[in-house]
Coordinates of C-alpha atoms in Angstrom, one line a residue:
Chain I
G1 CA 13.3 12.3 -0.1
N2 CA 12.2 8.9 -1.3
S3 CA 9.9 8.5 -4.3
V4 CA 8.7 5.8 -6.7
T5 CA 7.7 6.4 -10.3
Q6 CA 5.6 4.0 -12.3
M7 CA 4.4 3.9 -15.8
E8 CA 1.0 5.3 -16.3
G9 CA -1.9 3.0 -17.1
P10 CA -4.1 1.5 -18.0
V11 CA -2.1 -1.2 -19.7
T12 CA -4.4 -3.3 -21.9
L13 CA -3.1 -6.7 -23.1
S14 CA -4.5 -9.8 -24.7
E15 CA -4.3 -13.1 -22.8
E16 CA -0.9 -14.8 -23.1
A17 CA 0.9 -11.5 -24.0
F18 CA 4.1 -10.5 -22.3
L19 CA 3.9 -7.9 -19.6
T20 CA 6.3 -5.2 -18.4
I21 CA 5.4 -2.5 -15.9
N22 CA 8.2 -0.1 -15.4
C23 CA 9.2 1.2 -11.9
T24 CA 12.1 3.5 -11.0
Y25 CA 12.9 4.8 -7.5
T26 CA 14.8 7.5 -5.7
A27 CA 16.1 6.8 -2.3
T28 CA 19.0 7.2 0.0
G29 CA 20.8 4.2 1.3
Y30 CA 19.7 0.7 0.4
P31 CA 15.9 0.3 0.3
S32 CA 13.9 -2.9 0.0
L33 CA 11.6 -2.9 -3.1
F34 CA 8.2 -4.4 -3.4
W35 CA 5.4 -5.0 -5.8
Y36 CA 1.9 -5.1 -4.4
V37 CA -1.3 -6.1 -6.3
Q38 CA -4.8 -4.9 -5.7
Y39 CA -7.7 -6.8 -7.1
P40 CA -11.0 -5.1 -7.6
G41 CA -12.7 -4.3 -4.3
E42 CA -9.9 -5.7 -2.2
G43 CA -6.9 -4.4 -0.2
L44 CA -3.3 -4.7 -1.3
Q45 CA -1.5 -8.0 -1.3
L46 CA 2.3 -8.5 -1.5
L47 CA 3.2 -9.9 -4.8
L48 CA 7.0 -10.1 -4.6
K49 CA 9.9 -8.3 -3.0
A50 CA 13.7 -7.9 -3.2
T51 CA 15.9 -6.7 -0.4
K52 CA 19.3 -6.0 -2.0
A53 CA 20.8 -5.2 -5.4
D54 CA 20.6 -7.9 -8.0
D55 CA 18.0 -9.9 -6.1
K56 CA 15.2 -11.2 -8.1
G57 CA 11.8 -11.5 -6.6
S58 CA 9.3 -13.9 -8.1
N59 CA 5.8 -15.2 -7.5
K60 CA 2.8 -16.5 -9.5
G61 CA 4.9 -16.2 -12.7
F62 CA 5.8 -12.5 -12.0
E63 CA 9.4 -11.4 -11.7
A64 CA 11.3 -8.3 -10.9
T65 CA 15.0 -7.7 -10.5
Y66 CA 16.5 -5.0 -8.2
R67 CA 18.8 -3.0 -10.4
K68 CA 20.7 -0.5 -8.3
E69 CA 22.7 0.9 -11.3
T70 CA 19.5 2.0 -13.0
T71 CA 17.4 2.4 -9.8
S72 CA 14.7 0.2 -11.3
F73 CA 12.5 -2.7 -10.3
H74 CA 10.4 -3.5 -13.4
L75 CA 7.7 -6.1 -13.1
E76 CA 7.5 -8.8 -15.8
K77 CA 5.4 -11.8 -16.7
G78 CA 5.8 -13.9 -19.7
S79 CA 2.1 -14.8 -20.3
V80 CA -0.7 -12.9 -18.6
Q81 CA -4.1 -14.3 -17.8
V82 CA -7.5 -12.5 -17.5
S83 CA -7.2 -13.2 -13.7
D84 CA -4.1 -10.9 -13.6
S85 CA -6.3 -7.9 -14.2
A86 CA -5.7 -5.6 -11.2
V87 CA -3.8 -2.5 -10.1
Y88 CA -0.1 -3.0 -9.5
F89 CA 1.9 -0.8 -7.1
C90 CA 5.6 -0.5 -6.8
A91 CA 6.9 0.5 -3.4
L92 CA 10.0 0.9 -1.4
N93 CA 10.9 0.6 2.3
P94 CA 13.8 2.8 3.2
D95 CA 16.5 1.5 5.5
T96 CA 15.4 3.6 8.4
G97 CA 13.6 2.6 11.6
R98 CA 10.2 3.7 10.5
R99 CA 9.5 0.9 8.1
A100 CA 6.8 2.8 6.3
L101 CA 6.4 2.2 2.6
T102 CA 6.6 4.8 -0.1
F103 CA 4.2 3.9 -3.0
G104 CA 4.1 4.6 -6.7
S105 CA 0.8 5.8 -8.2
G106 CA -0.2 2.4 -9.4
T107 CA -0.7 0.9 -12.8
R108 CA -4.0 -0.7 -13.9
L109 CA -3.6 -3.8 -16.0
Q110 CA -6.5 -5.0 -18.1
V111 CA -6.2 -8.4 -19.7
Q112 CA -8.7 -9.3 -22.4
P113 CA -9.6 -12.9 -23.4
Chain W
N1 CA -6.3 -15.7 11.9
A2 CA -8.4 -12.9 10.7
G3 CA -5.3 -10.8 9.8
V4 CA -6.1 -7.1 9.5
T5 CA -9.7 -6.0 9.7
Q6 CA -11.3 -2.6 9.2
T7 CA -14.6 -1.2 10.2
P8 CA -16.7 0.2 8.7
K9 CA -16.4 -0.8 5.1
F10 CA -18.2 2.2 3.8
R11 CA -19.5 5.5 5.2
V12 CA -21.0 8.7 4.0
L13 CA -20.5 11.8 6.1
K14 CA -21.6 15.4 5.9
T15 CA -19.0 18.2 6.0
G16 CA -18.2 18.9 9.7
Q17 CA -19.2 15.6 11.1
S18 CA -16.8 13.4 13.0
M19 CA -16.1 9.7 12.8
T20 CA -13.6 7.0 13.9
L21 CA -12.2 4.3 11.7
L22 CA -11.2 1.1 13.5
C23 CA -8.3 -1.1 12.5
A24 CA -7.6 -4.4 14.3
Q25 CA -4.9 -7.0 13.8
D26 CA -4.5 -10.4 15.5
M27 CA -0.9 -11.0 14.4
N28 CA 0.8 -9.3 17.4
H29 CA 2.5 -6.8 15.1
E30 CA 4.2 -3.8 16.7
Y31 CA 3.9 -1.5 13.7
M32 CA 0.6 -0.2 12.4
Y33 CA -0.2 2.3 9.7
W34 CA -3.0 4.3 8.2
Y35 CA -2.9 5.2 4.4
R36 CA -5.2 6.9 2.1
Q37 CA -5.6 6.0 -1.5
D38 CA -6.6 8.6 -4.1
P39 CA -6.8 8.2 -7.9
G40 CA -3.5 8.6 -9.6
M41 CA -1.6 9.1 -6.3
G42 CA -1.0 5.7 -4.9
L43 CA -1.1 5.3 -1.2
R44 CA 0.0 8.1 1.1
L45 CA 0.9 7.6 4.8
I46 CA -1.3 9.5 7.2
H47 CA -0.1 8.4 10.6
Y48 CA 1.7 5.3 12.0
S49 CA 2.5 3.7 15.3
V50 CA 5.6 1.7 16.3
G51 CA 4.0 0.3 19.4
E52 CA 1.2 0.5 21.9
G53 CA 0.8 4.0 23.2
T54 CA 2.9 5.6 20.5
T55 CA 1.9 7.4 17.3
A56 CA 3.7 9.6 14.7
K57 CA 2.8 11.7 11.7
G58 CA 3.2 10.5 8.2
E59 CA 3.1 12.3 4.9
V60 CA -0.4 13.8 5.1
P61 CA -1.5 14.0 8.8
D62 CA -3.5 17.2 8.7
G63 CA -7.2 16.8 9.7
Y64 CA -6.6 13.4 11.3
N65 CA -5.8 12.1 14.7
V66 CA -4.9 8.5 15.8
S67 CA -4.7 6.5 19.0
R68 CA -3.1 3.2 19.8
L69 CA -4.3 2.3 23.3
K70 CA -4.1 -1.4 22.7
K71 CA -1.5 -3.2 20.6
Q72 CA -4.0 -4.8 18.4
N73 CA -6.1 -1.7 17.6
F74 CA -5.2 1.5 15.7
L75 CA -7.9 4.1 15.5
L76 CA -8.1 6.9 12.9
G77 CA -10.3 9.9 13.8
L78 CA -11.7 12.7 11.7
E79 CA -12.8 15.5 14.0
S80 CA -14.5 17.7 11.3
A81 CA -14.7 15.9 8.0
A82 CA -14.1 17.8 4.8
P83 CA -14.8 16.8 1.1
S84 CA -11.0 16.6 0.6
Q85 CA -11.0 13.6 2.9
T86 CA -13.2 11.6 0.5
S87 CA -10.9 8.6 -0.1
V88 CA -10.3 5.0 0.5
Y89 CA -8.5 4.3 3.8
F90 CA -6.2 1.4 4.3
C91 CA -4.8 0.1 7.5
A92 CA -1.7 -2.1 7.6
S93 CA 0.4 -3.8 10.2
S94 CA 3.9 -5.3 10.1
Y95 CA 6.7 -6.8 12.2
S96 CA 9.3 -6.5 9.4
S97 CA 9.4 -4.9 6.0
Q98 CA 6.4 -6.9 4.8
K99 CA 3.1 -5.1 5.4
Y100 CA -0.3 -6.8 5.8
F101 CA -3.2 -4.7 4.6
G102 CA -6.8 -4.5 5.5
P103 CA -9.6 -4.5 3.0
G104 CA -10.1 -0.8 3.1
T105 CA -12.8 1.7 4.2
R106 CA -14.5 3.8 1.5
L107 CA -15.4 7.3 2.9
L108 CA -17.5 9.8 1.1
V109 CA -17.7 13.3 2.5
L110 CA -20.5 15.5 1.1

């Protein structure tokens, strides 16, 4: 079946540090890959996505590249801010008709001033 | 555009009680979903619907029922609540691979 594995958190960084959150996946076919962000007390918001191999998704300074050879979709940001503190979820959408997402367990990021 | 809304925001139930969670979307989306979020487990799909009048089971459907009588609404029912159903419930809708999530309902079953 489909699955997504994320690095465990929490990840604690100082402001302006470099961020990497690892995500690997298992899926049949050619899934689409997503990063969602959940700020405290809120629902999930789409951060970025990539729909095919070698695509790079980017938004708000965050980037992730769809690597089919390593089945990975790692999230990166060059300089984090306190406002980036949130829980980040990696997810995949299999290439089936159901269009339901499979989520990773989430990684909490804490950015200290 | 309100997007996806959920009611109630928070509820406390006793074991054995029943309740219905309401999800509404004003984006004319065909697909709607109910997920539960538990610590360390991400979001797991409970039930979903691909259109008005249709529903299907997801990954963890036991103990829940759903109905999609109107395209804009997707109801999640708990007939006899159990402490294991203490969780945060998220509704989502979509017309493509991008999902739009509601703010969540926090449910505590004592």
